[in-house]
GROMACS .gro file of C-alpha atoms in nm:
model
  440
    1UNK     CA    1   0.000   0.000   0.000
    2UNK     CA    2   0.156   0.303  -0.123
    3UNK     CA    3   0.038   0.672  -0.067
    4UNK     CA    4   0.081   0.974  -0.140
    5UNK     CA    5  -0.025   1.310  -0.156
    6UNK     CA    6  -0.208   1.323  -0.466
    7UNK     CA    7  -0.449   1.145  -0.240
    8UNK     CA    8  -0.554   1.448  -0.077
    9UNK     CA    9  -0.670   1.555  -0.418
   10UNK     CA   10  -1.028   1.713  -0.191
   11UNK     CA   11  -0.801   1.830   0.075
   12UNK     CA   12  -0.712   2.150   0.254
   13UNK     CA   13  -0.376   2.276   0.103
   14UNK     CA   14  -0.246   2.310   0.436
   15UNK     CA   15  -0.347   1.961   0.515
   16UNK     CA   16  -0.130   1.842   0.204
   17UNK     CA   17   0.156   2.011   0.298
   18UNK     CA   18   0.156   1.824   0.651
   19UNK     CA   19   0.144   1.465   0.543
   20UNK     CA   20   0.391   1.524   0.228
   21UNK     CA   21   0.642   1.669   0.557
   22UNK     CA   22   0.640   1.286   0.717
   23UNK     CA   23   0.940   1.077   0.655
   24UNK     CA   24   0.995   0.733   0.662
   25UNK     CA   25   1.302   0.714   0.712
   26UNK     CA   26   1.286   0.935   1.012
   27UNK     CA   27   1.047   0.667   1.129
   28UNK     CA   28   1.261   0.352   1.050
   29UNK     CA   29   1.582   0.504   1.201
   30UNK     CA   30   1.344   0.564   1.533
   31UNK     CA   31   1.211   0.143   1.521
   32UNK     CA   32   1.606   0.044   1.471
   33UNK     CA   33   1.673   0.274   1.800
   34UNK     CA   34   1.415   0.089   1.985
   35UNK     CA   35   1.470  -0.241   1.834
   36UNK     CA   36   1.862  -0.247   1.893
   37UNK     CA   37   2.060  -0.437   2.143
   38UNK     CA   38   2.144  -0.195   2.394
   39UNK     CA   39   1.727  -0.176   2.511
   40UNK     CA   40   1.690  -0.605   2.507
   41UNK     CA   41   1.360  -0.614   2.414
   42UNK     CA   42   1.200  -0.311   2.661
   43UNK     CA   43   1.055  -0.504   2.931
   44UNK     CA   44   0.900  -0.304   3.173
   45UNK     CA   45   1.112  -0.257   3.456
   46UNK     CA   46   1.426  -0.375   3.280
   47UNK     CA   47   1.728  -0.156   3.269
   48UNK     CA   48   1.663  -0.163   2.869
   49UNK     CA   49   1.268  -0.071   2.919
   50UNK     CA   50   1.396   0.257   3.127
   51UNK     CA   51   1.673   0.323   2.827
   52UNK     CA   52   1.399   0.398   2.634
   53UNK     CA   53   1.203   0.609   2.815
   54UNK     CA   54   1.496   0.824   2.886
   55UNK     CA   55   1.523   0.777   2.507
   56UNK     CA   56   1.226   0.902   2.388
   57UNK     CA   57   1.201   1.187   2.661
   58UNK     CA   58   1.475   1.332   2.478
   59UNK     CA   59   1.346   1.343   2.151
   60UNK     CA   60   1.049   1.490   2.258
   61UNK     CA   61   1.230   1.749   2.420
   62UNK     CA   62   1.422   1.837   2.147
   63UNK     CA   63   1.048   1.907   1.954
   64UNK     CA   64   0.986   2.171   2.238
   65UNK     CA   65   0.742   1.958   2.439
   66UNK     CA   66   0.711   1.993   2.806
   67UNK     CA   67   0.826   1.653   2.895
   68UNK     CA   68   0.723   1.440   3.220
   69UNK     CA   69   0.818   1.067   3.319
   70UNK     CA   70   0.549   0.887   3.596
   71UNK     CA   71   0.603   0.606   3.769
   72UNK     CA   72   0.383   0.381   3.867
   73UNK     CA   73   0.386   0.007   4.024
   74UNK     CA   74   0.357  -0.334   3.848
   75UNK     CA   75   0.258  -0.622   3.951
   76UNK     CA   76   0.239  -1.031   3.862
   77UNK     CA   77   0.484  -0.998   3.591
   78UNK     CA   78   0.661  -1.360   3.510
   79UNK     CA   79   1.038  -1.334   3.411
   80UNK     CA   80   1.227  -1.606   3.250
   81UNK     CA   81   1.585  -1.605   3.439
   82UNK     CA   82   1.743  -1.886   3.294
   83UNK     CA   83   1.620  -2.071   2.901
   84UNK     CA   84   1.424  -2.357   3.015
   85UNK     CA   85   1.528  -2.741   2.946
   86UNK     CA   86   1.296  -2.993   2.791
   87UNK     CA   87   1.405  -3.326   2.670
   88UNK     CA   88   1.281  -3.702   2.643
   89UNK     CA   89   1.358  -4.058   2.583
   90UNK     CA   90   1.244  -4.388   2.462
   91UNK     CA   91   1.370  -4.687   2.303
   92UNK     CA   92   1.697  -4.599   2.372
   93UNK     CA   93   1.662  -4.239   2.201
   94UNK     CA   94   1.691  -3.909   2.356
   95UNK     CA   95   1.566  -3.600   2.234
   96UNK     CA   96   1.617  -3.279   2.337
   97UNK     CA   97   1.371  -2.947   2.240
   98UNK     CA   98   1.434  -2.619   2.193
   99UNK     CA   99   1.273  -2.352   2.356
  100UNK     CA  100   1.042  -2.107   2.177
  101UNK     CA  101   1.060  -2.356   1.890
  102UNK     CA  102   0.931  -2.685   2.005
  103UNK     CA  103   0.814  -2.584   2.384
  104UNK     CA  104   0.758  -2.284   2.504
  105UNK     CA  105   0.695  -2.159   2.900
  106UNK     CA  106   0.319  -2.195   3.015
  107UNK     CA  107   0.235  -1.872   3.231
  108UNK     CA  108  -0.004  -2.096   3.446
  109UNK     CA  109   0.320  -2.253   3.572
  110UNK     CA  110   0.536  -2.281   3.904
  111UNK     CA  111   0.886  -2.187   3.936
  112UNK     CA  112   1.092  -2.490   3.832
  113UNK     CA  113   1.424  -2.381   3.874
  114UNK     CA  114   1.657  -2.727   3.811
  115UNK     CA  115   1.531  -3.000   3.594
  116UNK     CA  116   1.381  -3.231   3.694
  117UNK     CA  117   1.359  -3.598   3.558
  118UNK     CA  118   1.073  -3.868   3.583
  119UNK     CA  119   0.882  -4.101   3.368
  120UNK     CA  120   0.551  -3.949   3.129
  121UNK     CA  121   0.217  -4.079   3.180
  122UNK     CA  122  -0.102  -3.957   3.013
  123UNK     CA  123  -0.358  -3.764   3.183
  124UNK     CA  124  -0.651  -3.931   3.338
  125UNK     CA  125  -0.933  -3.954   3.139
  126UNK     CA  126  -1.275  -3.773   3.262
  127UNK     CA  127  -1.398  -3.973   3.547
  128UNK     CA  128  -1.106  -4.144   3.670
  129UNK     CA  129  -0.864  -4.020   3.936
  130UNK     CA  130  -0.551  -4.142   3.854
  131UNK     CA  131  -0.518  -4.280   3.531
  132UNK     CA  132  -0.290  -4.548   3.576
  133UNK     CA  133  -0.215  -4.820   3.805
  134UNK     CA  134   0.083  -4.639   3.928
  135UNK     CA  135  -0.087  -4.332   3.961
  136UNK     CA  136   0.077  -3.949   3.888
  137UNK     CA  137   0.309  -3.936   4.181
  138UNK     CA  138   0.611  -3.824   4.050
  139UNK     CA  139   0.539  -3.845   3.707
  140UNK     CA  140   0.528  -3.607   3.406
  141UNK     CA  141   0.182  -3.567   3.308
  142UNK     CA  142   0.065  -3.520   2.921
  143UNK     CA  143  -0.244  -3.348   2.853
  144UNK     CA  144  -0.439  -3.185   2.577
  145UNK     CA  145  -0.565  -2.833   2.598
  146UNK     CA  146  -0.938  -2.902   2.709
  147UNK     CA  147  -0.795  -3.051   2.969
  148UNK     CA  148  -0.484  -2.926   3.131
  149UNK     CA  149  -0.694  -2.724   3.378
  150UNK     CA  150  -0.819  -3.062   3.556
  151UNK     CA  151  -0.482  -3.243   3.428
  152UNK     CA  152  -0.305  -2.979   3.708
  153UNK     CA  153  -0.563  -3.049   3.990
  154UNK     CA  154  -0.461  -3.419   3.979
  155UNK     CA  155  -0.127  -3.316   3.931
  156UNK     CA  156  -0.096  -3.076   4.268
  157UNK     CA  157  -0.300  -3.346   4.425
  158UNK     CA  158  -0.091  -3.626   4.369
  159UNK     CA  159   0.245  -3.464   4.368
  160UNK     CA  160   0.309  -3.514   3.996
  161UNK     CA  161   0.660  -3.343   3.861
  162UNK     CA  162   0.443  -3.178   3.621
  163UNK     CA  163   0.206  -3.119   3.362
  164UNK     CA  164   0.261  -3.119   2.955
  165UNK     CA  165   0.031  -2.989   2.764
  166UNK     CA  166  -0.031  -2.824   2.443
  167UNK     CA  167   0.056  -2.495   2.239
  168UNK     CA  168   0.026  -2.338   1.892
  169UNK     CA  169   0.278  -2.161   1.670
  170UNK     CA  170   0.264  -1.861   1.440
  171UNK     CA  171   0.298  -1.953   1.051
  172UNK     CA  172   0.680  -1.936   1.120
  173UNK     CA  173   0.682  -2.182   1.347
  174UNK     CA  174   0.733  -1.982   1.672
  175UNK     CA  175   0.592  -1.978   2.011
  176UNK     CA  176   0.475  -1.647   2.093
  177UNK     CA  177   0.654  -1.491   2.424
  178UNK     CA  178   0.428  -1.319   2.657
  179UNK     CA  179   0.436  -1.190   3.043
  180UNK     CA  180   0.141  -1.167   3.188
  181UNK     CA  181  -0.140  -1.436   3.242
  182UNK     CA  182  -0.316  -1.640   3.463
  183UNK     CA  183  -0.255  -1.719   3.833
  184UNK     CA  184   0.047  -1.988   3.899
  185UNK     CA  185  -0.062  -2.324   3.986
  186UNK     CA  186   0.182  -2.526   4.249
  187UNK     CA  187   0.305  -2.762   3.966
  188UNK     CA  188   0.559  -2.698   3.692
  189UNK     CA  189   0.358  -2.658   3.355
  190UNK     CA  190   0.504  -2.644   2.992
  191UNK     CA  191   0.322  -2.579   2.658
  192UNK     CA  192   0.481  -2.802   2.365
  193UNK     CA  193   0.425  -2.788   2.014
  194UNK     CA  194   0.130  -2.975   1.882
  195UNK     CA  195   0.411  -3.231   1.673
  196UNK     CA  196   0.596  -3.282   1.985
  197UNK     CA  197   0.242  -3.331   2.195
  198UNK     CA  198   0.172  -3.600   1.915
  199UNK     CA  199   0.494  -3.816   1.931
  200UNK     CA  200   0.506  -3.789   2.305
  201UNK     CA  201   0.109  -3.955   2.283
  202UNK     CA  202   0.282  -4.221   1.995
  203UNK     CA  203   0.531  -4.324   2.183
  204UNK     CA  204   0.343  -4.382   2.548
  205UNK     CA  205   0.140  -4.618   2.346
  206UNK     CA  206   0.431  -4.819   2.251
  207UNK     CA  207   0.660  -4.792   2.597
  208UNK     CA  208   0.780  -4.588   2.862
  209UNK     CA  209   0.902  -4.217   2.801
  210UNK     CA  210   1.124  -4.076   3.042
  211UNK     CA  211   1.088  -3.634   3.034
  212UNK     CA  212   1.350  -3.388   3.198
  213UNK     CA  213   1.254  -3.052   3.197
  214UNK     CA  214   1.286  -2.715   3.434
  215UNK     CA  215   1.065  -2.383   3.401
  216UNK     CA  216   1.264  -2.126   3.576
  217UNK     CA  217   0.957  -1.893   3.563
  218UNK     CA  218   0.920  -1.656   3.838
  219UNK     CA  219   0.671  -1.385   3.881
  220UNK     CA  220   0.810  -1.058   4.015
  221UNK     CA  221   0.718  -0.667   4.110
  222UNK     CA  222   0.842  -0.392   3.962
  223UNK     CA  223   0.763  -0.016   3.839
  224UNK     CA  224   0.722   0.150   3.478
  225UNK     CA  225   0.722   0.467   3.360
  226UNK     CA  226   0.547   0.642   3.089
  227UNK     CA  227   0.651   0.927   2.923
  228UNK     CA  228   0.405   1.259   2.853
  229UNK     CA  229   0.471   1.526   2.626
  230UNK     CA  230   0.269   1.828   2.599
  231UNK     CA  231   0.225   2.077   2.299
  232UNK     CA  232   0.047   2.369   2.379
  233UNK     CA  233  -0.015   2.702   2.214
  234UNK     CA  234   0.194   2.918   2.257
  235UNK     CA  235   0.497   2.731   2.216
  236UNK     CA  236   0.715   2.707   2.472
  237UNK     CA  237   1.073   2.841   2.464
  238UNK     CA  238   1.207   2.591   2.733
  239UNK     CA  239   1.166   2.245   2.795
  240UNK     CA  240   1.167   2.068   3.137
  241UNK     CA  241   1.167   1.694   3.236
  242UNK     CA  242   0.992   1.584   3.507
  243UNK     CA  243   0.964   1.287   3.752
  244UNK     CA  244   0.705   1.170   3.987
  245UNK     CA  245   0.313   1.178   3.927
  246UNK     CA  246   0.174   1.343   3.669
  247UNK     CA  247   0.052   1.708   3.715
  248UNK     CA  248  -0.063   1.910   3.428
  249UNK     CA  249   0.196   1.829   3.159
  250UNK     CA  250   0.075   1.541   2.987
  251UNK     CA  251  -0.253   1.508   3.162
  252UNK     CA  252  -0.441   1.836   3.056
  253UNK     CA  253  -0.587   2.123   3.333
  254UNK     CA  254  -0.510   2.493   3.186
  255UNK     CA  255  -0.248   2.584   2.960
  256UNK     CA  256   0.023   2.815   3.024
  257UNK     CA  257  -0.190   3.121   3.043
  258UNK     CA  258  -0.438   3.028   3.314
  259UNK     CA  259  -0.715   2.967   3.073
  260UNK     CA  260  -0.923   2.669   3.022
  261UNK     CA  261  -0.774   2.475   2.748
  262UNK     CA  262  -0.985   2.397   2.418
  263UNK     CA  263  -0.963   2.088   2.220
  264UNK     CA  264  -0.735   1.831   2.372
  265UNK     CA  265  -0.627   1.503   2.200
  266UNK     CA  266  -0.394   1.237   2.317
  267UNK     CA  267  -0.189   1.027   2.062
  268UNK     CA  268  -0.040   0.750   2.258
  269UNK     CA  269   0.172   0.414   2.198
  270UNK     CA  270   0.311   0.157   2.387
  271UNK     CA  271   0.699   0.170   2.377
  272UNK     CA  272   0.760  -0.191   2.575
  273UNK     CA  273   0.800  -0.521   2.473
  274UNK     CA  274   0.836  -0.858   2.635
  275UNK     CA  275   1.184  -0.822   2.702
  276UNK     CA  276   1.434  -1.034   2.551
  277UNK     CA  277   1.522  -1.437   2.668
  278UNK     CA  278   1.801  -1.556   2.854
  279UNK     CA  279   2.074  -1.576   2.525
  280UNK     CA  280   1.815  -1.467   2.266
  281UNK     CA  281   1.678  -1.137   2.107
  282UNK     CA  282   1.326  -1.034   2.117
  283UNK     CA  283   1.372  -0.690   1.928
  284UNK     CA  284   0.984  -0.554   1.945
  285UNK     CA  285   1.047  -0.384   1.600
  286UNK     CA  286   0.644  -0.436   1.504
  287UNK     CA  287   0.501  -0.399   1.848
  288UNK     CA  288   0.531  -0.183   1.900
  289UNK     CA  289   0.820   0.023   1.830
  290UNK     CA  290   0.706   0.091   1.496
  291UNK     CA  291   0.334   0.256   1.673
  292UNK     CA  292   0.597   0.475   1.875
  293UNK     CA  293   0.811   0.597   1.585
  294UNK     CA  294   0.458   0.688   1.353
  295UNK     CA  295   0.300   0.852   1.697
  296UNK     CA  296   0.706   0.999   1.735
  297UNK     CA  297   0.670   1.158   1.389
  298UNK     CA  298   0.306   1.283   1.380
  299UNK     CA  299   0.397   1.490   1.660
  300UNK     CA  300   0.699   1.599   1.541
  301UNK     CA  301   0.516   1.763   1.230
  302UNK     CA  302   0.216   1.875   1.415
  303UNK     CA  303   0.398   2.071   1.672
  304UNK     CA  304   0.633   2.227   1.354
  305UNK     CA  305   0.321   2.330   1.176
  306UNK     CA  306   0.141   2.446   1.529
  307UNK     CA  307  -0.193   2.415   1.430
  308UNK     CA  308  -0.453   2.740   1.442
  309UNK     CA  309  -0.671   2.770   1.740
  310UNK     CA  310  -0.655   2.612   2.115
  311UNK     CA  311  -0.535   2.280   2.038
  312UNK     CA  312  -0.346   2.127   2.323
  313UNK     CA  313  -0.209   1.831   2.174
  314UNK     CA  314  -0.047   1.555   2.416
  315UNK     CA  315   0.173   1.220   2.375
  316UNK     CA  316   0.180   0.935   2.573
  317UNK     CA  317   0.453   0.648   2.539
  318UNK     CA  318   0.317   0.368   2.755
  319UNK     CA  319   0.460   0.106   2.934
  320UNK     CA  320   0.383  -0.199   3.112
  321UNK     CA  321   0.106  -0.287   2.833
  322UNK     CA  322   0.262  -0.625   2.758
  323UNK     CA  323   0.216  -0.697   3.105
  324UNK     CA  324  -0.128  -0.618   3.136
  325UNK     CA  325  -0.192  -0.247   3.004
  326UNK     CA  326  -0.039  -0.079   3.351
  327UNK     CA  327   0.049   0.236   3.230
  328UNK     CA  328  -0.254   0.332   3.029
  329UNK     CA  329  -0.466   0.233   3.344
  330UNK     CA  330  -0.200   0.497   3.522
  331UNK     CA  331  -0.268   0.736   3.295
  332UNK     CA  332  -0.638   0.734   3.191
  333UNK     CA  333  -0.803   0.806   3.526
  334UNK     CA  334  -0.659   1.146   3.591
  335UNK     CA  335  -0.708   1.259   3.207
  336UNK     CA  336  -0.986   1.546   3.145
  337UNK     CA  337  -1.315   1.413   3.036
  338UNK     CA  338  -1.312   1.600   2.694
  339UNK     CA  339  -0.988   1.445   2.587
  340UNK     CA  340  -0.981   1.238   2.267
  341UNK     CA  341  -0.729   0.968   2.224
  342UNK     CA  342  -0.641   0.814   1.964
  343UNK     CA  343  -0.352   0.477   2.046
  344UNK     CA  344  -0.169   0.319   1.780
  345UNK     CA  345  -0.021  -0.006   1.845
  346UNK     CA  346   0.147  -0.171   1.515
  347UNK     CA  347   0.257  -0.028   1.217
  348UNK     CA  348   0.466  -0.247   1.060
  349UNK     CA  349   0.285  -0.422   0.783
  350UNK     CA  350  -0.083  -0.277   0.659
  351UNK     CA  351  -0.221  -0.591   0.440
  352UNK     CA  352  -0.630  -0.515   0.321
  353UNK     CA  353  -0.696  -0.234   0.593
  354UNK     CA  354  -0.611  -0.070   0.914
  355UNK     CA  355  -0.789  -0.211   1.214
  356UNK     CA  356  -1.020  -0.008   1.423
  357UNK     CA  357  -1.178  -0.024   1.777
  358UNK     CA  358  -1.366   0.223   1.933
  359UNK     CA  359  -1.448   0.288   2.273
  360UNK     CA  360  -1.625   0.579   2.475
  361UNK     CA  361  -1.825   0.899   2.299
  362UNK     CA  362  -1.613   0.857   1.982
  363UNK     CA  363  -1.844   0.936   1.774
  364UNK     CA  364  -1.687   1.258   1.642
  365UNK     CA  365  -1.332   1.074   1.682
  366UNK     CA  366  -1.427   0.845   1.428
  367UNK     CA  367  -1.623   1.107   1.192
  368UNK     CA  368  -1.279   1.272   1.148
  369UNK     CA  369  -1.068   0.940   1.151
  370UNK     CA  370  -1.266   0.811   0.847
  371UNK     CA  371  -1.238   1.163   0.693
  372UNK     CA  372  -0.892   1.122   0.757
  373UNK     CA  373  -0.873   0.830   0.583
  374UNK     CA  374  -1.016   0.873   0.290
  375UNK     CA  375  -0.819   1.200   0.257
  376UNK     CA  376  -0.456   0.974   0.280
  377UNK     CA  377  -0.589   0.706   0.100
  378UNK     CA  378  -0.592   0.477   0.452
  379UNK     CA  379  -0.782   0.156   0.448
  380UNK     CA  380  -1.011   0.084   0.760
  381UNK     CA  381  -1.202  -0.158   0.892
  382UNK     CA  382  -1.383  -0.265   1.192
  383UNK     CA  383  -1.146  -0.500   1.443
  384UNK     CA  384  -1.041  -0.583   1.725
  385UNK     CA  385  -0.796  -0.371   1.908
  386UNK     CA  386  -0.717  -0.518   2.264
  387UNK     CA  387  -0.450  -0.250   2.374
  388UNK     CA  388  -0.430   0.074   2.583
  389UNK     CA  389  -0.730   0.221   2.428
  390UNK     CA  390  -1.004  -0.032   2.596
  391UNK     CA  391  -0.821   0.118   2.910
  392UNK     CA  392  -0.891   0.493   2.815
  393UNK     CA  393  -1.220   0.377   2.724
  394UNK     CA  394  -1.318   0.208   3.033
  395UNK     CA  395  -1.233   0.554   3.223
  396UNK     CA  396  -1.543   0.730   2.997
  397UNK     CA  397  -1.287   0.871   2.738
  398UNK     CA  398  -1.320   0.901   2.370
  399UNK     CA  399  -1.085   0.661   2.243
  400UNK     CA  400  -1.016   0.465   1.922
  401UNK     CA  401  -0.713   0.199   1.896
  402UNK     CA  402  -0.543   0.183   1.559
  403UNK     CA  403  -0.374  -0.158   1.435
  404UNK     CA  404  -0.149  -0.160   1.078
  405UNK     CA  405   0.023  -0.514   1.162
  406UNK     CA  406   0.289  -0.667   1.396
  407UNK     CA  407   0.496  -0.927   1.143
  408UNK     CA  408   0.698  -1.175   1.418
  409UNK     CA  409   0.463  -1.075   1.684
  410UNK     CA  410   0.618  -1.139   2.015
  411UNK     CA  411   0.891  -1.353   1.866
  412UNK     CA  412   1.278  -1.310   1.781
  413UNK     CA  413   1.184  -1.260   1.407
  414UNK     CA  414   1.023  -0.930   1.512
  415UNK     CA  415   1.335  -0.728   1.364
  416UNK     CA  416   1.318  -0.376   1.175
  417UNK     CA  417   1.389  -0.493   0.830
  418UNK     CA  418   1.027  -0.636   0.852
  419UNK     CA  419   0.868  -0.289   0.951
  420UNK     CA  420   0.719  -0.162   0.582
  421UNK     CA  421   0.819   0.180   0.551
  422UNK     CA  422   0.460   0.257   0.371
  423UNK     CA  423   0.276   0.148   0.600
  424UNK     CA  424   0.526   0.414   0.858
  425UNK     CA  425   0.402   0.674   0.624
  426UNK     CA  426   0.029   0.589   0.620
  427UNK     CA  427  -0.003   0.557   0.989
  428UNK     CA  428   0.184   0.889   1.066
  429UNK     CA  429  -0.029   1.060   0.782
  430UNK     CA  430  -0.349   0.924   0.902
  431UNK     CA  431  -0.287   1.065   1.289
  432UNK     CA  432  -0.205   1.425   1.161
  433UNK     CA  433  -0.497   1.443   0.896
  434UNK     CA  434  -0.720   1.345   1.188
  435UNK     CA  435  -0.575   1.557   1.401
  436UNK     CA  436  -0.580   1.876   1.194
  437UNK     CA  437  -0.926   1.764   1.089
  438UNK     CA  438  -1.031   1.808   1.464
  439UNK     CA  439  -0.890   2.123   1.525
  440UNK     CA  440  -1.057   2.279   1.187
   0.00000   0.00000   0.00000
């Protein structure tokens, strides 16, 4: 999907001017930043997730902002410390897996810190309590996923080493990383691929399988910190960075003048990722470093072009939304009523049409995103969007979540090179023609 600004054909002039002033390559050299080695994959809380909001303080800054970090407190997060071991053995054959590829950690699970080695026996079939003569006492326990849940009741019960059950994998083969779920059970629990799940069931029929495996899965507290930038009218000469809780930078009140501020919109992205594993890179390029550089670059040409009227225009890099969508919770309930947000998270690869949710009283939000988008030549459609914006939403806000694609979601194939540089253009164009459509 390609556009330009012949697009805009019905367009203000003004308007035209704007989105031909976004630049891609701007954009890509801001996912490469975020995506590089030095931030290991953003996890909240990690020293690489704080990099980056230091990071991107600074750049807004430098576009004349009135910066502010917040902190705020997370909770139930699980953090891989060491790369888990799965391996097993029959007929005189050992095999050994590879995390992320053939297994993957279950998020249900206990810490299993050292592996641990004991013979595989199905799971009990519905009615009977221990499915085998032997019972699960010490045993590795296979299940499918209807019925892992009751699988790890007879587990805990009978002091099993642990449960095996079943997991997907994207078309690439990989096993999606993620770091927030349900609560831990009391017994070690790992997802396998369905091939592996299959040949594990094969060979129980025909003998006895012996598993070693560990999960050294822990859960752990920490705190994030999103970054707020405000653009107000008239611009400032100085910029400041803050720390500690929000006041009225970022979060809306009066603008520099005393008065009551007019039209206030939010433009806000997650900037974490899962973090990386122990010995392998998870570089977030898709999600959702490439919704930060588009929302990064939108603002950079709005506040250049410092729109007529009172427009108080605000930016909010998130954090902690892999992990459960902490920082837009933060945020959200000490916004102004009247604000309109509008979250991006992907914009690496736009196939058929952007993906929209909306949330709130967004019905003028959407009016002038669909304007918007026909303007730039934008694609949109109706779809899911479970990110920040149900959580701006849910606190009574107009709000509308944005999706253009995550290629190698949550995986290590997530890199930069895969982060289309049209669909960069078409997700920064669409937020400033909806944007200066608001404020006309």
């Amino acid at each position: 999907m390609t556009c330009t600004t012949s697009d805009l054909g019905q367009g203000e002039p003004d308007l035209a001017a704007l989105v031909e002033a976004v630049s891609a390559t701007r954009m890509h050299a801001t996912v490469r930043e975020l995506a590089g080695d030095r931030y290991a994959g953003r996890r909240v809380g990690s020293p690489g997730g704080r990099a980056a909001a230091v990071w991107l303080a600074e750049q807004l800054g430098e576009l004349g902002a009135q910066v502010q970090v917040s902190e705020f407190d997370v909770a139930g997060l699980r953090e891989l410390y060491e790369t888990p071991v799965l391996e097993w053995s029959s007929a005189g054959q050992t095999r050994r897996l590879e995390h992320r590829r053939d297994f993957v950690e279950h998020l249900a699970s206990t810490e299993l810190s050292h592996p641990r080695t004991a013979l595989l026996t199905k799971a009990p079939e519905t009615g009977s309590e221990t499915g085998s003569p032997a019972g699960l006492r010490g045993r590795w326990v296979l299940a499918d996923a209807t019925t892992w849940g009751r699988a790890c009741e007879l587990a805990e019960a009978q002091g099993a080493a642990g449960v095996l059950t079943v997991r997907g994998t994207d078309a690439e083969g990989w096993m999606p990383k993620m770091i927030a779920g349900p609560a831990a059970r009391t017994v070690a629990v790992i997802a396998v691929h369905p091939e592996v799940h299959r040949r594990l069931a094969e060979a129980l029929d025909g003998g006895p399988v012996q598993v070693t495996g560990s999960m050294p899965l822990r859960q752990v507290a920490t705190r994030g910190r999103n970054v707020y930038a405000r653009f107000s009218r008239p611009p400032r000469t100085e910029t400041s960075t803050l720390t500690g809780s929000p006041a009225d930078g970022g979060r809306g009140g009066t603008d520099h003048g005393g008065a009551q501020a007019g039209l206030r919109i939010l433009l806000s992205a997650h900037y974490d990722g899962v973090g990386d594993d122990p010995g392998r890179r998870l570089p977030a390029a898709a999600d959702n470093a490439s919704g930060v550089a588009a929302v990064l670059e939108a603002a950079r040409v709005l506040a250049a072009a410092a729109p007529p009227g009172e427009l108080e225009l605000t930016v909010a890099f998130l954090d902690a939304e892999e992990a459960g969508a902490w920082g837009s919770a933060h945020h959200a309930a000490a916004l102004p009523p009247d604000t309109l947000v509008i979250n991006l998270d992907g914009a690496a690869q736009l196939h058929e049409a952007a993906a929209v949710e909306a949330g709130g009283p967004a019905h003028a939000l959407l009016a002038a995103l669909d304007q918007a988008a026909r303007l730039t030549g934008v694609p949109l459609k109706a779809g899911a969007m479970a990110s920040d914006n149900r959580r701006y939403a849910a606190a009574g806000l107009a709000s509308i979540g944005i999706g253009m694609g995550m290629p190698g979601y949550q995986t290590p194939a997530e890199t930069p090179d895969r982060v289309e540089p049209d669909t960069l253009m078409a997700a920064a164009r669409l937020l400033v023609a909806t944007v200066m459509l608001l404020n006309a």
